[in-house]
Amino acid sequence: MNVHSFLVKANDLDTDNVRPTAPVAERRVPENGLSPVRSARVQQHLRSSPVTDRAHILLWTDQPAAYLDAVKAAGLADRVAIDTLSRQDRPSAAQLARTEALMAGGVPAGLLPSMPKLRWAQAMSAGVEGWMALPDLPPALTLTCARGTHAESMPENIMAALFYAAKPVRIAVENQKSARWVHTVPQPLTGKTLGILGLGVIGQEVARLASAFGMRVIGTKRRPGAVPNVAEILPPERTDEVLEQSDYVLLLLPATPETDNFINAARLAKMKPTAWLINFGRGHTIVDADLIVAAKDKKIAGAILDVFRQEPLPSEHPFWKAEGIVVLPHIGGPHPQRDRFVARLFVENLERFLNGAPLKEVVDRAAGY
C-alpha cells in the first residue's frame, strides 16, 4: 500500500447568492456553520485549546509536496506530525485513531465517525456538496473549504468564454476548413451588460476584469452591499431583473436546495434573445431540457457550460450535439499551481488551528456552502 508517515522536523517543509431560509437577522450563522449554541462551544474549545503537543495531521492527496513545503515555509514544522496518504488508499487504524486535522478532496461515508480525535477537516475544493451529503458528518466537526483559491484561473477562463461568445474566431476557424474568406463583424464587449448571479470572490474578480473592457456589471448577492466595479446589486429574489437587462448571464451559484433547477424555462424566457448564458458554478442550477429547448428555438443566443449534473458528461447526453450549446470539460478552476494556492489557505488555517483561533472559509452548514 502506497502509504508513508511523515514527521515534519523544524529544519525540514462563490456563493454567496442563496436566499436564506429565514431573515438574515434571525439566522446569524457563525463562522463554523453550526447552530449558535453548538458553535459557541466549538469555537470556545478551539480558542481555549491551542495545540501544545505535535498535532497529528492527515494529508489525503496524491500530491502532498506543495502542502509539506508550505508547512515548512510557515515555520510550523516542529508543531505537527504529518501522515500522507494517496487517494487510492484508506487510512490505517492508527491513522484514524490519532488524526486531529484532515485535508482531503472528499471522504466516504463511515470514515469521519471512526476518527475520534478529528476536530477540523479542510476540503480541497470550494464546493462541499459531497461533504454535506454525508449521512454521518459529525455535528461538532469544523469544516472549511477552499473558497477563493480559484480567484486567478477561473476569472480568466470566464473572460475567455465571453470572448468566445462575442468574437467570430470560432466562425473563422470553421470557414478555414473549406478555405472560405468570410467577413464576420465582431461584437464589442464595451457597453454590454454582464449579469453575475453569485457575486462572491470569483464574481467580484470577473466584475473587475469585465469593467476594464467597458462592460456594465450588475448582479445578485445574498446580502447586497457595495461591491467595486458593480453598478447594481440586487437580492436573489430580484434575479429576473438581472436576466432582463443582461447581454451575458454568468452563473456562479453554489449547489444548495435553493439553487437546484434555478435556471428553468421561466427564467430563460426572461433573457434577451441575443443573450448568452455562461455557467461556471454548479450543473444542478440549470434544467438541462429547458436550456436545450431555449437554445434550439433561439430564445437565447447560446450557452457555454463548464459544469454539469453528472461529470464526466455521459456521451449520450444531448448537450454534446445540442445547437447553440458549448460543452467545456470542467476546466474553469484548474491551474498549474492549484495545489500551491490551496496549500497557502491550508497552512494559514493550520496555524490558526494550532493556536486555537477561529478558522477561515468555514462552511455555513445551514446555507450549504
XYZ file of C-alpha atoms in Angstrom:
369
model
C 0.000 0.000 0.000
C 1.438 3.351 -1.021
C 1.313 4.910 2.420
C 4.001 6.646 4.384
C 4.079 8.603 7.578
C 5.924 11.889 7.536
C 7.050 13.581 10.727
C 7.905 17.148 9.837
C 11.031 18.443 11.533
C 11.940 22.013 12.288
C 14.857 22.052 9.865
C 12.954 20.299 7.081
C 8.782 21.605 4.515
C -18.923 31.980 -4.734
C -21.635 31.901 -3.481
C -22.985 33.945 -1.736
C -26.183 34.048 -3.583
C -28.607 31.739 -1.786
C -31.671 33.227 -0.227
C -31.638 32.318 3.493
C -34.496 30.189 4.768
C -35.104 32.802 7.441
C -34.333 36.538 7.570
C -30.634 37.208 7.963
C -31.185 38.960 11.258
C -32.754 35.779 12.624
C -30.079 33.353 11.432
C -26.702 34.780 12.222
C -24.806 31.653 11.327
C -21.389 31.594 12.982
C -18.167 31.047 11.103
C -18.183 27.293 11.572
C -21.700 26.825 10.208
C -23.111 25.268 13.378
C -26.069 26.326 15.488
C -25.298 29.299 17.775
C -25.162 27.177 20.936
C -23.053 24.393 19.420
C -20.921 26.957 17.595
C -20.138 28.755 20.812
C -18.984 25.502 22.369
C -16.865 24.507 19.369
C -15.238 27.903 18.851
C -14.649 28.318 22.577
C -12.984 24.894 22.562
C -10.777 25.917 19.645
C -9.878 29.266 21.187
C -9.187 27.878 24.635
C -7.369 24.768 23.465
C -4.270 25.659 21.472
C -2.301 22.584 20.485
C 0.722 22.206 22.755
C 1.989 18.794 21.599
C 2.581 17.875 17.970
C -0.772 17.876 16.206
C -1.419 14.841 14.014
C -2.428 15.886 10.506
C -3.521 13.617 7.658
C -2.967 14.846 4.080
C -5.128 12.563 1.957
C -3.957 13.581 -1.505
C -1.857 12.225 -4.351
C 0.144 15.476 -4.470
C 1.272 16.274 -0.904
C 4.536 18.055 -1.780
C 3.097 21.580 -2.017
C 1.416 21.194 1.367
C 4.505 19.792 3.078
C 6.599 22.609 1.611
C 4.091 25.204 2.799
C 4.111 23.820 6.337
C 7.901 24.106 6.486
C 7.924 27.569 4.931
C 5.401 28.775 7.522
C 7.638 27.658 10.392
C 5.122 25.119 11.669
C 7.312 22.072 11.123
C 8.123 21.456 14.765
C 4.465 21.631 15.800
C 2.953 18.917 13.616
C 3.289 15.243 12.748
C 2.000 14.671 9.226
C 0.784 11.462 7.619
C 0.445 11.462 3.823
C -1.870 9.047 2.077
C -2.673 8.528 -1.601
C -6.332 8.767 -2.581
C -6.482 5.100 -3.586
C -5.607 4.013 -0.055
C -7.619 4.069 3.158
C -6.264 5.386 6.461
C -4.903 2.742 8.793
C -6.427 2.116 12.191
C -3.554 4.021 13.792
C -4.051 7.000 11.494
C -7.778 7.054 12.176
C -7.123 6.969 15.903
C -4.600 9.817 16.015
C -5.687 12.285 13.308
C -6.784 15.665 14.664
C -6.962 17.551 11.357
C -7.683 16.199 7.889
C -7.172 17.652 4.424
C -8.901 15.788 1.595
C -10.858 16.163 -1.606
C -13.674 14.178 -0.031
C -14.297 11.199 2.220
C -16.534 8.123 2.065
C -19.430 7.669 4.431
C -18.433 5.932 7.636
C -14.917 7.344 7.810
C -15.254 10.521 9.880
C -17.048 8.915 12.853
C -14.118 6.487 13.113
C -11.723 9.385 13.792
C -12.310 10.161 17.494
C -9.773 12.998 17.731
C -10.746 14.774 14.495
C -11.659 18.422 15.101
C -11.116 20.051 11.710
C -11.423 18.967 8.065
C -10.141 21.102 5.174
C -11.829 20.414 1.826
C -9.594 20.878 -1.208
C -12.351 22.446 -3.304
C -14.690 25.400 -2.941
C -17.751 23.198 -3.379
C -18.590 20.944 -0.446
C -21.805 19.265 -1.585
C -20.130 15.857 -1.271
C -19.210 16.553 2.335
C -22.635 17.980 3.122
C -24.312 14.878 1.671
C -22.535 12.584 4.143
C -25.111 10.947 6.430
C -22.628 10.900 9.298
C -20.884 14.272 9.101
C -20.038 14.900 12.781
C -22.040 17.877 14.104
C -19.105 19.281 16.070
C -16.574 18.985 13.223
C -15.350 22.304 11.820
C -15.370 22.005 8.018
C -13.516 24.545 5.899
C -13.490 24.830 2.112
C -11.037 26.177 -0.469
C -13.194 29.164 -1.354
C -11.218 31.826 -3.204
C -8.357 29.596 -4.360
C -9.665 29.709 -7.947
C -9.576 33.508 -7.999
C -6.712 33.594 -10.504
C -7.644 30.898 -13.012
C -11.431 30.933 -13.134
C -11.973 34.652 -13.854
C -9.545 34.429 -16.787
C -11.352 31.393 -18.165
C -14.698 33.126 -17.776
C -13.355 36.079 -19.749
C -12.271 33.604 -22.443
C -15.869 32.367 -22.597
C -17.100 35.936 -23.020
C -14.678 36.494 -25.887
C -15.703 33.198 -27.466
C -19.321 34.344 -27.473
C -18.605 37.874 -28.711
C -15.840 37.381 -31.256
C -16.058 35.372 -34.528
C -12.887 33.333 -34.045
C -14.850 30.067 -33.955
C -16.582 31.042 -37.212
C -13.266 31.855 -38.888
C -11.825 28.502 -37.833
C -14.776 26.678 -39.383
C -14.504 28.716 -42.582
C -10.791 27.948 -42.788
C -11.572 24.235 -43.149
C -13.197 24.959 -46.508
C -10.859 27.846 -47.480
C -13.682 30.382 -47.206
C -12.817 34.066 -46.673
C -15.878 35.486 -44.931
C -16.010 38.786 -43.071
C -17.892 38.487 -39.786
C -18.229 41.599 -37.662
C -17.002 41.034 -34.072
C -19.373 42.088 -31.315
C -17.865 44.523 -28.797
C -17.928 43.823 -25.092
C -17.736 47.548 -24.378
C -21.155 48.851 -23.460
C -22.641 45.398 -22.918
C -24.191 44.320 -19.624
C -22.835 41.339 -17.718
C -25.188 39.930 -15.101
C -23.471 37.826 -12.431
C -25.620 35.569 -10.280
C -23.435 34.980 -7.234
C -21.126 37.922 -6.544
C -18.638 36.106 -4.347
C -14.848 36.183 -4.618
C -14.804 34.884 -8.209
C -17.695 37.059 -9.317
C -16.084 40.195 -7.953
C -12.833 39.490 -9.792
C -14.761 38.869 -13.022
C -16.506 42.198 -12.441
C -13.130 43.927 -12.195
C -11.879 42.372 -15.425
C -15.134 42.945 -17.306
C -15.324 46.583 -16.259
C -11.808 47.082 -17.643
C -13.284 46.165 -21.039
C -16.022 48.743 -20.622
C -18.768 46.344 -19.619
C -21.538 47.341 -17.245
C -21.745 44.768 -14.459
C -24.818 44.015 -12.375
C -25.634 41.000 -10.259
C -27.174 39.308 -7.269
C -25.826 38.731 -3.796
C -27.471 37.169 -0.780
C -26.529 40.174 1.325
C -26.461 43.126 -1.100
C -23.910 45.826 -0.430
C -21.480 47.983 -2.351
C -19.035 45.983 -4.485
C -16.309 47.634 -6.596
C -16.947 47.647 -10.356
C -20.592 46.571 -9.967
C -23.215 49.115 -10.991
C -26.194 47.449 -9.333
C -26.508 44.656 -6.770
C -29.848 43.001 -6.129
C -31.013 40.262 -3.746
C -31.679 36.788 -5.213
C -35.441 37.315 -5.279
C -34.877 40.010 -7.929
C -32.937 37.709 -10.248
C -35.424 38.237 -13.080
C -34.435 41.913 -13.265
C -30.825 40.912 -13.842
C -31.832 38.414 -16.523
C -33.905 41.001 -18.367
C -31.071 43.548 -18.519
C -28.096 41.323 -19.292
C -26.366 40.582 -22.588
C -24.380 37.859 -20.819
C -25.608 35.978 -17.753
C -22.889 34.345 -15.648
C -23.872 31.679 -13.132
C -21.580 31.320 -10.120
C -24.121 29.806 -7.757
C -23.294 27.130 -5.165
C -25.078 23.783 -5.059
C -27.844 24.127 -2.471
C -31.531 23.172 -2.326
C -32.392 26.798 -3.139
C -30.324 26.839 -6.336
C -31.352 23.413 -7.655
C -33.094 23.908 -11.040
C -32.790 27.670 -10.507
C -32.472 28.408 -14.235
C -35.596 26.915 -15.776
C -37.829 27.692 -18.759
C -39.499 30.599 -16.970
C -36.206 32.297 -16.141
C -34.692 31.581 -19.560
C -37.724 33.338 -21.034
C -36.712 36.483 -19.134
C -33.396 36.680 -21.007
C -32.862 38.628 -24.206
C -32.910 36.509 -27.393
C -29.411 37.883 -28.070
C -28.073 36.980 -24.614
C -25.641 34.188 -23.727
C -25.834 32.010 -20.624
C -22.468 31.061 -19.096
C -22.270 28.562 -16.226
C -19.077 28.127 -14.194
C -20.893 27.461 -10.910
C -22.724 24.161 -10.482
C -24.519 21.989 -13.034
C -27.560 21.421 -10.835
C -28.598 25.057 -11.171
C -29.860 24.522 -14.752
C -32.774 22.442 -16.009
C -30.965 20.750 -18.902
C -34.022 20.070 -21.055
C -35.257 23.656 -20.723
C -31.886 25.039 -21.798
C -31.713 22.764 -24.845
C -35.135 23.985 -25.996
C -34.285 27.645 -25.360
C -31.066 27.420 -27.393
C -32.680 25.439 -30.209
C -35.644 27.817 -30.500
C -33.338 30.875 -30.422
C -34.909 32.174 -27.223
C -31.319 32.876 -26.192
C -28.190 33.244 -28.337
C -26.470 30.253 -26.782
C -24.834 28.798 -23.691
C -21.304 27.973 -22.570
C -21.257 25.328 -19.850
C -18.283 24.254 -17.748
C -20.218 22.298 -15.101
C -22.835 19.559 -15.326
C -25.126 17.418 -13.214
C -23.006 14.365 -13.980
C -19.292 14.547 -14.705
C -17.755 13.413 -16.931
C -20.749 14.292 -19.100
C -22.099 10.983 -20.496
C -21.503 10.520 -24.222
C -25.228 10.082 -24.805
C -26.164 13.389 -23.155
C -27.950 15.700 -25.628
C -25.706 18.648 -24.692
C -22.953 17.178 -26.872
C -24.944 17.722 -30.055
C -27.344 20.460 -28.979
C -27.461 23.512 -31.198
C -26.055 26.636 -29.575
C -24.522 24.892 -26.559
C -20.767 24.740 -25.935
C -19.508 21.976 -23.626
C -16.329 22.595 -21.619
C -14.893 19.667 -19.585
C -14.880 21.489 -16.223
C -11.707 23.450 -16.938
C -12.681 26.701 -15.247
C -10.856 26.215 -11.965
C -7.712 24.137 -12.638
C -4.385 25.949 -12.565
C -0.819 24.593 -12.932
C -0.139 25.841 -9.398
C -3.523 24.993 -7.893
C -2.059 22.935 -5.037
C 0.153 25.862 -4.105
C -2.905 28.130 -3.818
C -4.831 25.633 -1.698
C -1.737 24.968 0.413
C -1.485 28.658 1.231
C -5.009 28.633 2.667
C -4.461 25.290 4.395
C -1.334 26.493 6.182
C -2.997 29.722 7.270
C -5.797 27.669 8.774
C -3.337 25.184 10.241
C -1.605 27.940 12.171
C -4.964 29.195 13.423
C -5.898 25.652 14.417
C -2.651 25.179 16.334
C -3.172 28.489 18.127
C -6.822 27.817 18.987
C -8.065 30.655 16.765
C -11.185 30.669 14.527
C -10.547 29.259 11.049
C -11.054 30.898 7.655
C -13.576 29.836 4.990
C -15.654 27.819 7.420
C -18.613 26.145 5.731
C -22.013 27.519 6.692
C -23.889 24.252 7.106
C -27.267 25.968 7.183
C -26.643 27.598 3.796
C -24.817 24.576 2.375
C -21.564 26.256 1.364
